[in-house]
Amino acid sequence: MTSFAPDSIVLNRKLPLWYQVSQSLRASILGRSPQDPLRLPTEEQLAGHYGVSVLTMRQALKELEDEGLISRHRRRGTFIEPHARRGSPVRLLGSVDAIVAQQSGMTTELLDHGSAPVPGELAEFFPDVREVSTYHRLRSDEKTGEPTNHARNYLRPELAARIDLDDLVRWPMTKVLRDVVGADISRITDTVEARLADPETSKLLHVPLLSPILHYTGVTYDADGRPLDVAVIHYRGDRFSFTVTLDAT
């Protein structure tokens, strides 16, 4: 039986290795194609793939097993759970792969795309351009079909010219920018605040007008500190929570 092939990552030695590996493997699992194999490589093979010890790999796999994304069987191996329900909590520990993982694993519909003048509230991020490329997507729970969030991305036009719309249906924008476009992402800043659902959000997410939602703004920067993408996402307040862990080292 052919094994599932996870993506590769460059590990950040300032963050726990098991966490980075688990988040990268999680993103690979949630972003897999239906025809991909369900069997994972052995612990030793995965450890070699990521360049970590078997003990670290074992800890990463336990995280995914506890989440219900994989199951481990003595003598048979480790398998992806094809119908596992994706968890809602958004946990951030500082790596781009963590953000990619949290954005993966939902059914995505591209509602519209095009060009538009830079919104006034985002002007500080795009001081040198008059128009940005925009993408509006609706994400739904893969199992129930229930809408969970809708997102608008505002990109620099030169990046948008290299984006395939099919990739945006399959993958999060962060992954497309990094792995397809080849953008050199250095950091992402996140801001989360409470808002009340406006008419558009109420209709898209099937929630009452003025009900609580989580308003998220994520700004992706390149190595020169230039903003590449601004994501504005409205999450259902009854489906998502945010937990941020700060590394003191």
Coordinates of N, CA and C in Angstrom, one line a residue:
M1 N 0.8 -1.2 0.0 CA 0.0 0.0 0.0 C 0.9 1.3 0.0
T2 N 0.6 2.2 -0.9 CA 1.4 3.4 -1.0 C 1.0 4.3 0.2
S3 N 2.0 5.0 0.8 CA 1.8 5.8 2.0 C 1.5 7.3 1.5
F4 N 0.8 8.0 2.4 CA 0.5 9.4 2.2 C 1.8 10.2 2.3
A5 N 2.0 11.2 1.4 CA 3.2 11.9 1.4 C 3.0 13.3 2.0
P6 N 3.4 13.6 3.2 CA 3.2 15.0 3.7 C 4.1 16.0 3.1
D7 N 3.7 17.3 3.3 CA 4.6 18.4 2.8 C 5.8 18.5 3.7
S8 N 6.8 19.2 3.2 CA 8.1 19.4 3.9 C 8.0 20.8 4.5
I9 N 8.8 21.0 5.6 CA 8.8 22.4 6.3 C 10.3 22.6 6.7
V10 N 10.6 23.9 6.9 CA 11.8 24.3 7.6 C 11.5 24.6 9.0
L11 N 12.1 23.9 9.9 CA 11.8 24.0 11.4 C 12.4 25.2 12.0
N12 N 11.7 25.8 12.9 CA 12.1 26.9 13.7 C 12.6 26.4 15.0
R13 N 13.9 26.5 15.3 CA 14.4 25.9 16.5 C 14.0 26.7 17.8
K14 N 13.3 27.8 17.7 CA 12.8 28.5 18.8 C 11.5 28.1 19.3
L15 N 10.8 27.2 18.5 CA 9.5 26.7 18.8 C 9.6 25.2 19.1
P16 N 8.7 24.6 19.9 CA 8.8 23.2 20.1 C 8.7 22.4 18.8
L17 N 9.6 21.5 18.6 CA 9.7 20.8 17.3 C 8.4 19.9 17.1
W18 N 8.0 19.2 18.2 CA 6.8 18.3 18.0 C 5.6 19.1 17.6
Y19 N 5.5 20.4 18.1 CA 4.3 21.2 17.7 C 4.4 21.6 16.2
Q20 N 5.6 22.0 15.8 CA 5.7 22.4 14.4 C 5.4 21.2 13.5
V21 N 5.9 20.0 13.8 CA 5.7 18.9 13.0 C 4.2 18.5 13.0
S22 N 3.6 18.5 14.2 CA 2.2 18.1 14.2 C 1.3 19.1 13.4
Q23 N 1.6 20.4 13.4 CA 0.9 21.3 12.7 C 1.1 21.2 11.2
S24 N 2.3 20.9 10.8 CA 2.6 20.7 9.4 C 1.9 19.5 8.8
L25 N 2.0 18.4 9.6 CA 1.3 17.2 9.2 C -0.2 17.3 9.2
R26 N -0.7 18.1 10.2 CA -2.1 18.3 10.2 C -2.6 19.1 9.0
A27 N -1.8 20.1 8.6 CA -2.2 20.9 7.4 C -2.1 20.0 6.1
S28 N -1.2 19.1 6.1 CA -1.1 18.1 4.9 C -2.3 17.2 4.9
I29 N -2.7 16.7 6.1 CA -3.8 15.8 6.1 C -5.1 16.5 5.7
L30 N -5.3 17.7 6.3 CA -6.6 18.4 6.0 C -6.6 18.9 4.6
G31 N -5.5 19.2 4.0 CA -5.5 19.6 2.6 C -5.3 18.6 1.6
R32 N -5.4 17.3 2.0 CA -5.1 16.2 1.0 C -6.2 16.1 0.0
S33 N -5.9 15.5 -1.1 CA -6.9 15.2 -2.2 C -7.6 13.9 -1.8
P34 N -8.9 13.7 -2.3 CA -9.6 12.5 -1.9 C -8.9 11.2 -2.4
Q35 N -8.1 11.3 -3.4 CA -7.5 10.1 -4.0 C -6.2 9.8 -3.2
D36 N -5.7 10.6 -2.3 CA -4.5 10.4 -1.6 C -4.6 9.2 -0.7
P37 N -3.6 8.4 -0.5 CA -3.7 7.2 0.4 C -3.9 7.7 1.9
L38 N -4.5 6.8 2.6 CA -4.8 7.1 4.0 C -3.8 6.6 5.0
R39 N -2.9 5.7 4.5 CA -1.9 5.2 5.4 C -0.7 6.2 5.5
L40 N -0.2 6.5 6.7 CA 0.9 7.3 6.9 C 2.2 6.5 6.8
P41 N 3.3 7.1 6.5 CA 4.6 6.4 6.6 C 4.9 6.0 8.1
T42 N 5.9 5.2 8.3 CA 6.2 4.7 9.7 C 6.7 5.9 10.5
E43 N 6.8 5.8 11.8 CA 7.4 6.8 12.6 C 8.8 7.1 12.2
E44 N 9.6 6.1 11.9 CA 11.0 6.3 11.5 C 11.0 7.1 10.2
Q45 N 10.2 6.7 9.2 CA 10.2 7.4 8.0 C 9.7 8.9 8.1
L46 N 8.7 9.1 8.9 CA 8.3 10.5 9.2 C 9.3 11.3 9.9
A47 N 10.0 10.7 10.9 CA 11.0 11.4 11.6 C 12.2 11.8 10.6
G48 N 12.5 10.9 9.7 CA 13.5 11.2 8.7 C 13.1 12.3 7.8
H49 N 11.8 12.3 7.4 CA 11.2 13.3 6.5 C 11.3 14.7 7.1
Y50 N 11.0 14.8 8.4 CA 11.0 16.1 9.1 C 12.4 16.5 9.7
G51 N 13.3 15.5 9.8 CA 14.6 15.8 10.4 C 14.5 15.9 11.9
V52 N 13.7 15.1 12.5 CA 13.5 15.1 14.0 C 13.7 13.7 14.5
S53 N 13.8 13.6 15.9 CA 14.0 12.2 16.5 C 12.6 11.5 16.4
V54 N 12.7 10.2 16.6 CA 11.5 9.4 16.6 C 10.6 9.7 17.8
L55 N 11.3 10.1 18.9 CA 10.5 10.5 20.1 C 9.7 11.8 19.8
T56 N 10.3 12.7 19.2 CA 9.6 14.0 18.8 C 8.5 13.7 17.8
M57 N 8.7 12.8 16.9 CA 7.7 12.4 15.9 C 6.5 11.7 16.6
R58 N 6.9 10.9 17.6 CA 5.8 10.1 18.4 C 4.9 11.1 19.1
Q59 N 5.5 12.2 19.7 CA 4.8 13.2 20.4 C 3.8 14.0 19.4
A60 N 4.3 14.3 18.2 CA 3.5 14.9 17.2 C 2.3 14.1 16.8
L61 N 2.6 12.8 16.6 CA 1.5 11.9 16.2 C 0.5 11.8 17.3
K62 N 0.9 11.8 18.5 CA -0.1 11.7 19.6 C -1.0 12.9 19.7
E63 N -0.5 14.0 19.3 CA -1.3 15.2 19.3 C -2.4 15.1 18.2
L64 N -2.1 14.5 17.1 CA -3.1 14.3 16.0 C -4.0 13.2 16.3
E65 N -3.5 12.2 17.0 CA -4.4 11.1 17.5 C -5.4 11.6 18.5
D66 N -4.9 12.4 19.4 CA -5.9 12.9 20.4 C -6.9 13.8 19.8
E67 N -6.6 14.5 18.7 CA -7.5 15.3 18.0 C -8.5 14.5 17.1
G68 N -8.2 13.2 16.9 CA -9.0 12.3 16.1 C -8.8 12.4 14.6
L69 N -7.6 12.9 14.2 CA -7.3 13.0 12.8 C -6.7 11.7 12.3
I70 N -6.0 11.0 13.2 CA -5.4 9.7 12.8 C -5.7 8.6 13.8
S71 N -5.5 7.4 13.4 CA -5.7 6.3 14.3 C -4.4 5.4 14.1
R72 N -4.0 4.8 15.2 CA -2.7 4.0 15.2 C -3.1 2.6 15.6
H73 N -2.6 1.6 14.8 CA -2.9 0.2 15.0 C -1.7 -0.6 15.1
R74 N -1.5 -1.4 16.1 CA -0.3 -2.2 16.3 C -0.2 -3.1 15.2
R75 N 1.0 -3.2 14.6 CA 1.4 -4.0 13.5 C 0.8 -3.6 12.1
R76 N -0.3 -2.8 12.1 CA -0.9 -2.4 10.8 C -0.4 -1.0 10.4
G77 N -0.1 -0.2 11.4 CA 0.4 1.2 11.0 C -0.5 2.3 11.5
T78 N -0.3 3.5 11.0 CA -1.0 4.7 11.3 C -1.8 5.1 10.1
F79 N -3.1 5.5 10.3 CA -4.0 5.8 9.2 C -4.7 7.1 9.5
I80 N -4.9 7.9 8.4 CA -5.7 9.1 8.5 C -7.2 8.7 8.6
E81 N -7.9 9.4 9.5 CA -9.3 9.1 9.7 C -10.1 10.0 8.6
P82 N -10.6 9.3 7.6 CA -11.2 10.1 6.5 C -12.4 10.9 6.8
H83 N -13.1 10.5 7.9 CA -14.4 11.3 8.2 C -14.2 12.0 9.6
A84 N -13.0 12.2 10.0 CA -12.8 12.9 11.3 C -13.3 14.3 11.2
R85 N -14.1 14.7 12.3 CA -14.6 16.1 12.3 C -13.4 17.0 12.7
R86 N -13.3 18.1 11.9 CA -12.3 19.1 12.2 C -12.6 19.9 13.4
G87 N -11.6 20.1 14.2 CA -11.9 20.9 15.5 C -12.0 22.3 15.1
S88 N -12.7 23.1 15.9 CA -12.9 24.5 15.7 C -11.9 25.4 16.4
P89 N -11.4 25.1 17.6 CA -10.5 26.1 18.3 C -9.3 26.4 17.4
V90 N -9.0 27.7 17.4 CA -7.8 28.2 16.6 C -6.7 28.4 17.6
R91 N -5.6 27.6 17.5 CA -4.5 27.7 18.4 C -3.3 28.1 17.7
L92 N -2.7 29.2 18.1 CA -1.5 29.8 17.5 C -0.3 29.8 18.4
L93 N 0.8 29.3 17.8 CA 2.0 29.3 18.6 C 3.2 29.9 17.9
G94 N 2.9 30.7 16.9 CA 3.9 31.5 16.3 C 4.5 31.1 15.0
S95 N 4.1 29.9 14.4 CA 4.7 29.5 13.2 C 3.7 29.6 12.0
V96 N 4.2 29.9 10.8 CA 3.4 30.0 9.6 C 2.6 28.7 9.4
D97 N 3.3 27.5 9.7 CA 2.7 26.3 9.4 C 1.5 26.1 10.4
A98 N 1.5 26.6 11.6 CA 0.4 26.6 12.5 C -0.8 27.3 11.9
I99 N -0.6 28.4 11.3 CA -1.7 29.2 10.7 C -2.2 28.5 9.5
V100 N -1.4 27.9 8.7 CA -1.8 27.1 7.5 C -2.7 26.0 8.0
A101 N -2.3 25.3 9.0 CA -3.0 24.1 9.6 C -4.4 24.6 10.0
Q102 N -4.5 25.7 10.7 CA -5.8 26.1 11.3 C -6.7 26.6 10.2
Q103 N -6.2 27.0 9.0 CA -7.0 27.4 7.9 C -7.5 26.3 7.0
S104 N -6.9 25.1 7.2 CA -7.2 23.9 6.4 C -8.4 23.1 6.8
G105 N -8.8 22.2 6.0 CA -9.8 21.2 6.4 C -11.2 21.6 6.3
M106 N -11.6 22.6 5.6 CA -13.0 23.0 5.4 C -13.3 23.0 3.9
T107 N -14.6 22.9 3.6 CA -15.1 23.1 2.2 C -15.1 24.6 1.9
T108 N -14.5 25.0 0.8 CA -14.3 26.4 0.5 C -15.0 26.7 -0.8
E109 N -15.8 27.8 -0.8 CA -16.4 28.2 -2.0 C -15.9 29.6 -2.3
L110 N -15.5 29.8 -3.6 CA -15.0 31.2 -4.0 C -16.3 32.0 -4.4
L111 N -16.6 33.0 -3.6 CA -17.8 33.7 -3.9 C -17.6 34.8 -5.0
D112 N -16.5 35.5 -5.0 CA -16.2 36.4 -6.0 C -14.7 36.8 -5.9
H113 N -14.2 37.4 -7.0 CA -12.8 38.0 -7.0 C -12.7 39.1 -8.0
G114 N -11.7 39.9 -7.9 CA -11.6 41.0 -8.8 C -10.6 42.0 -8.3
S115 N -10.7 43.3 -8.8 CA -9.8 44.4 -8.3 C -10.7 45.5 -7.7
A116 N -10.2 46.2 -6.7 CA -10.9 47.2 -6.1 C -9.9 48.2 -5.5
P117 N -10.4 49.5 -5.3 CA -9.5 50.5 -4.6 C -9.2 50.0 -3.2
V118 N -8.0 50.4 -2.7 CA -7.6 50.0 -1.4 C -8.6 50.5 -0.4
P119 N -9.3 49.7 0.5 CA -10.2 50.2 1.5 C -9.5 51.1 2.4
G120 N -10.2 52.2 2.9 CA -9.6 53.2 3.7 C -9.0 52.6 5.0
E121 N -9.6 51.6 5.6 CA -9.1 51.0 6.8 C -7.9 50.2 6.6
L122 N -7.5 49.9 5.4 CA -6.4 49.1 5.1 C -5.3 49.9 4.3
A123 N -5.5 51.2 4.2 CA -4.6 52.0 3.4 C -3.1 52.0 4.0
E124 N -3.0 51.9 5.3 CA -1.7 51.8 5.9 C -0.8 50.6 5.4
F125 N -1.5 49.6 5.0 CA -0.8 48.4 4.6 C -0.4 48.4 3.1
F126 N -1.0 49.3 2.3 CA -0.7 49.3 0.9 C -0.5 50.8 0.5
P127 N 0.5 51.5 1.0 CA 0.7 52.9 0.7 C 1.1 53.2 -0.7
D128 N 1.7 52.1 -1.4 CA 2.2 52.4 -2.7 C 1.4 51.9 -3.9
V129 N 0.2 51.4 -3.6 CA -0.7 50.9 -4.6 C -2.1 51.5 -4.5
R130 N -2.7 51.7 -5.7 CA -4.1 52.3 -5.7 C -5.2 51.3 -5.6
E131 N -4.9 50.1 -6.2 CA -5.9 49.0 -6.2 C -5.2 47.7 -5.7
V132 N -6.1 46.9 -5.1 CA -5.6 45.6 -4.7 C -6.5 44.5 -5.3
S133 N -6.0 43.3 -5.4 CA -6.8 42.2 -5.9 C -7.6 41.6 -4.7
T134 N -8.8 41.3 -4.9 CA -9.7 40.8 -3.8 C -10.2 39.4 -4.1
Y135 N -10.4 38.6 -3.0 CA -10.9 37.3 -3.1 C -11.9 37.1 -1.9
H136 N -13.1 36.7 -2.2 CA -14.1 36.5 -1.1 C -14.5 35.0 -1.1
R137 N -14.3 34.4 0.0 CA -14.5 32.9 0.1 C -15.4 32.6 1.3
L138 N -16.2 31.6 1.2 CA -17.1 31.1 2.2 C -16.6 29.7 2.6
R139 N -16.3 29.5 3.9 CA -15.9 28.2 4.4 C -17.0 27.5 5.2
S140 N -17.1 26.2 5.0 CA -18.2 25.4 5.6 C -17.6 24.2 6.2
D141 N -18.2 23.7 7.3 CA -17.8 22.4 7.9 C -17.9 21.3 6.9
E142 N -16.8 20.6 6.7 CA -16.8 19.5 5.6 C -17.8 18.4 5.9
K143 N -18.1 18.1 7.1 CA -19.0 17.0 7.4 C -20.5 17.5 7.4
T144 N -20.8 18.6 8.0 CA -22.2 19.0 8.1 C -22.7 20.0 7.1
G145 N -21.7 20.6 6.4 CA -22.1 21.7 5.4 C -22.4 23.0 6.0
E146 N -22.3 23.1 7.3 CA -22.7 24.3 8.0 C -21.6 25.4 7.8
P147 N -22.0 26.6 7.4 CA -21.0 27.7 7.2 C -20.4 28.1 8.5
T148 N -19.1 28.3 8.5 CA -18.4 28.7 9.7 C -17.7 30.0 9.7
N149 N -17.3 30.5 8.5 CA -16.7 31.8 8.4 C -16.6 32.2 6.9
H150 N -16.5 33.5 6.7 CA -16.3 34.0 5.4 C -15.1 35.0 5.4
A151 N -14.3 34.9 4.4 CA -13.0 35.6 4.4 C -12.8 36.5 3.1
R152 N -12.3 37.7 3.3 CA -11.9 38.5 2.2 C -10.4 38.7 2.3
N153 N -9.7 38.4 1.2 CA -8.3 38.7 1.1 C -8.0 39.8 0.2
Y154 N -7.1 40.7 0.6 CA -6.7 41.8 -0.2 C -5.2 41.7 -0.5
L155 N -4.8 41.5 -1.8 CA -3.5 41.2 -2.2 C -2.9 42.2 -3.1
R156 N -1.6 42.3 -3.0 CA -0.8 43.1 -4.0 C -1.1 42.5 -5.4
P157 N -1.4 43.4 -6.4 CA -1.7 42.9 -7.7 C -0.7 42.0 -8.4
E158 N 0.6 42.2 -8.1 CA 1.6 41.4 -8.8 C 1.6 40.0 -8.3
L159 N 1.1 39.8 -7.0 CA 1.0 38.4 -6.5 C -0.2 37.7 -7.1
A160 N -1.3 38.5 -7.2 CA -2.6 37.9 -7.6 C -2.4 37.4 -9.1
A161 N -1.5 38.0 -9.9 CA -1.4 37.5 -11.2 C -0.8 36.1 -11.3
R162 N -0.3 35.6 -10.2 CA 0.4 34.3 -10.2 C -0.5 33.3 -9.5
I163 N -1.7 33.6 -9.2 CA -2.6 32.7 -8.4 C -3.6 32.0 -9.3
D164 N -3.7 30.7 -9.1 CA -4.7 29.9 -9.8 C -5.9 29.8 -8.9
L165 N -7.1 30.2 -9.4 CA -8.3 30.2 -8.5 C -8.6 28.8 -7.9
D166 N -8.3 27.7 -8.7 CA -8.6 26.4 -8.2 C -7.8 26.1 -6.9
D167 N -6.6 26.7 -6.8 CA -5.8 26.5 -5.6 C -6.4 27.2 -4.4
L168 N -7.1 28.3 -4.6 CA -7.8 29.0 -3.5 C -9.0 28.2 -2.9
V169 N -9.5 27.3 -3.7 CA -10.6 26.5 -3.3 C -10.1 25.3 -2.5
R170 N -8.9 24.8 -2.9 CA -8.3 23.7 -2.2 C -7.5 24.0 -1.0
W171 N -6.8 25.2 -1.0 CA -5.8 25.5 0.0 C -6.1 26.9 0.6
P172 N -5.6 27.1 1.8 CA -5.6 28.4 2.4 C -4.7 29.4 1.7
M173 N -5.0 30.7 1.7 CA -4.3 31.7 1.0 C -2.8 31.7 1.5
T174 N -2.6 31.5 2.8 CA -1.2 31.5 3.3 C -0.4 30.4 2.6
K175 N -0.9 29.2 2.4 CA -0.2 28.1 1.7 C 0.0 28.4 0.3
V176 N -1.0 29.0 -0.4 CA -0.9 29.4 -1.8 C 0.3 30.4 -2.0
L177 N 0.3 31.4 -1.2 CA 1.3 32.4 -1.3 C 2.7 31.8 -1.1
R178 N 2.8 31.0 -0.1 CA 4.1 30.5 0.3 C 4.6 29.4 -0.7
D179 N 3.7 28.4 -1.0 CA 4.1 27.2 -1.7 C 3.9 27.2 -3.2
V180 N 3.0 28.1 -3.6 CA 2.7 28.2 -5.1 C 3.3 29.4 -5.7
V181 N 3.0 30.6 -5.1 CA 3.5 31.8 -5.6 C 5.0 32.0 -5.2
G182 N 5.4 31.4 -4.1 CA 6.8 31.5 -3.7 C 7.1 32.7 -2.9
A183 N 6.1 33.3 -2.3 CA 6.4 34.5 -1.5 C 7.2 34.1 -0.3
D184 N 8.1 35.0 0.1 CA 9.0 34.8 1.2 C 8.3 35.4 2.5
I185 N 7.5 34.6 3.1 CA 6.7 35.1 4.3 C 7.6 35.1 5.5
S186 N 7.7 36.2 6.2 CA 8.5 36.3 7.4 C 7.7 36.3 8.7
R187 N 6.5 36.9 8.6 CA 5.6 36.9 9.8 C 4.2 37.2 9.4
I188 N 3.3 36.9 10.3 CA 1.9 37.2 10.2 C 1.4 37.7 11.5
T189 N 0.8 38.9 11.5 CA 0.2 39.5 12.7 C -1.3 39.3 12.7
D190 N -1.8 38.9 13.8 CA -3.3 38.6 14.0 C -3.9 39.5 15.0
T191 N -5.1 40.0 14.6 CA -5.9 40.8 15.5 C -7.3 40.2 15.5
V192 N -7.8 40.0 16.7 CA -9.1 39.4 16.9 C -9.9 40.3 17.8
E193 N -11.2 40.6 17.4 CA -12.0 41.4 18.2 C -13.5 41.0 18.1
A194 N -14.3 41.3 19.1 CA -15.7 41.0 19.0 C -16.4 42.0 18.2
R195 N -17.3 41.5 17.4 CA -18.2 42.4 16.5 C -19.6 41.8 16.6
L196 N -20.5 42.5 16.0 CA -21.9 42.1 15.8 C -22.1 41.8 14.3
A197 N -22.8 40.7 14.0 CA -23.0 40.3 12.6 C -23.8 41.3 11.8
D198 N -23.2 41.8 10.7 CA -23.9 42.7 9.8 C -24.8 41.9 8.9
P199 N -25.6 42.5 8.0 CA -26.5 41.7 7.2 C -25.9 40.7 6.3
E200 N -24.7 41.1 5.7 CA -24.0 40.1 4.8 C -23.5 38.9 5.6
T201 N -22.9 39.1 6.8 CA -22.4 38.0 7.6 C -23.5 37.2 8.1
S202 N -24.6 37.8 8.5 CA -25.8 37.1 9.0 C -26.3 36.2 8.0
K203 N -26.4 36.6 6.7 CA -26.9 35.8 5.7 C -26.0 34.6 5.3
L204 N -24.7 34.9 5.2 CA -23.7 33.9 4.8 C -23.5 32.9 5.8
L205 N -23.5 33.2 7.1 CA -23.1 32.3 8.2 C -24.4 31.7 8.9
H206 N -25.6 32.1 8.4 CA -26.8 31.6 9.0 C -26.9 31.9 10.4
V207 N -26.6 33.1 10.8 CA -26.7 33.5 12.2 C -27.7 34.8 12.3
P208 N -28.3 35.0 13.5 CA -29.2 36.2 13.6 C -28.4 37.5 13.4
L209 N -29.1 38.4 12.8 CA -28.5 39.8 12.7 C -28.1 40.3 14.0
L210 N -26.9 40.9 14.1 CA -26.4 41.5 15.3 C -25.9 40.5 16.4
S211 N -25.9 39.2 16.0 CA -25.4 38.2 16.9 C -23.8 38.3 17.0
P212 N -23.2 37.8 18.1 CA -21.7 37.9 18.2 C -21.0 37.1 17.2
I213 N -19.9 37.8 16.7 CA -19.0 37.1 15.8 C -17.6 37.5 16.2
L214 N -16.6 36.7 15.7 CA -15.2 37.0 15.9 C -14.7 37.7 14.6
H215 N -14.2 38.9 14.7 CA -13.6 39.6 13.5 C -12.1 39.5 13.6
Y216 N -11.6 38.9 12.6 CA -10.1 38.6 12.5 C -9.5 39.3 11.4
T217 N -8.4 40.0 11.7 CA -7.6 40.6 10.6 C -6.1 40.0 10.7
G218 N -5.7 39.4 9.6 CA -4.3 38.9 9.6 C -3.5 39.5 8.5
V219 N -2.4 40.1 8.8 CA -1.5 40.7 7.8 C -0.3 39.9 7.6
T220 N 0.0 39.5 6.4 CA 1.1 38.7 6.0 C 2.2 39.6 5.4
Y221 N 3.5 39.5 6.0 CA 4.6 40.3 5.6 C 5.7 39.5 5.0
D222 N 6.4 40.1 4.0 CA 7.6 39.4 3.5 C 8.8 39.8 4.3
A223 N 10.0 39.3 3.8 CA 11.2 39.4 4.6 C 11.6 40.9 4.7
D224 N 11.2 41.8 3.8 CA 11.5 43.2 3.9 C 10.5 44.0 4.8
G225 N 9.6 43.3 5.4 CA 8.6 43.9 6.2 C 7.4 44.6 5.4
R226 N 7.3 44.2 4.1 CA 6.2 44.8 3.3 C 5.0 43.9 3.4
P227 N 3.8 44.4 3.6 CA 2.6 43.6 3.7 C 2.3 43.1 2.3
L228 N 2.0 41.8 2.2 CA 1.7 41.1 1.0 C 0.2 40.9 0.8
D229 N -0.5 40.6 2.0 CA -1.9 40.1 2.0 C -2.5 40.6 3.3
V230 N -3.7 41.0 3.2 CA -4.5 41.3 4.4 C -5.8 40.5 4.3
A231 N -6.0 39.6 5.3 CA -7.1 38.8 5.4 C -8.1 39.3 6.4
V232 N -9.3 39.5 6.1 CA -10.4 39.9 7.0 C -11.4 38.8 7.1
I233 N -11.5 38.1 8.2 CA -12.4 37.0 8.3 C -13.4 37.2 9.4
H234 N -14.6 36.8 9.2 CA -15.7 36.8 10.2 C -16.0 35.3 10.5
Y235 N -15.8 35.0 11.8 CA -16.0 33.6 12.3 C -17.3 33.6 13.1
R236 N -18.0 32.6 13.0 CA -19.2 32.4 13.9 C -18.7 32.3 15.4
G237 N -19.3 33.2 16.2 CA -18.8 33.2 17.6 C -19.2 32.0 18.4
D238 N -20.1 31.2 17.9 CA -20.5 30.0 18.6 C -19.8 28.8 18.1
R239 N -18.8 29.0 17.2 CA -18.1 27.8 16.6 C -16.6 27.9 16.8
F240 N -16.1 29.1 17.2 CA -14.6 29.3 17.2 C -14.2 30.0 18.5
S241 N -13.0 29.6 18.9 CA -12.3 30.4 20.0 C -10.8 30.5 19.6
F242 N -10.2 31.5 20.2 CA -8.7 31.7 19.8 C -7.9 31.5 21.1
T243 N -6.9 30.7 21.0 CA -5.9 30.5 22.1 C -4.6 30.8 21.6
V244 N -3.9 31.8 22.2 CA -2.5 32.2 21.8 C -1.5 31.8 22.9
T245 N -0.5 31.0 22.5 CA 0.6 30.7 23.4 C 1.8 31.4 23.1
L246 N 2.5 32.2 24.0 CA 3.6 32.9 23.7 C 4.9 32.2 24.2
D247 N 5.9 32.1 23.4 CA 7.1 31.4 23.7 C 8.0 32.4 24.4
A248 N 8.5 32.1 25.6 CA 9.2 33.1 26.4 C 10.7 33.1 26.1
T249 N 11.2 32.2 25.2 CA 12.6 32.1 24.9 C 13.0 33.1 23.8

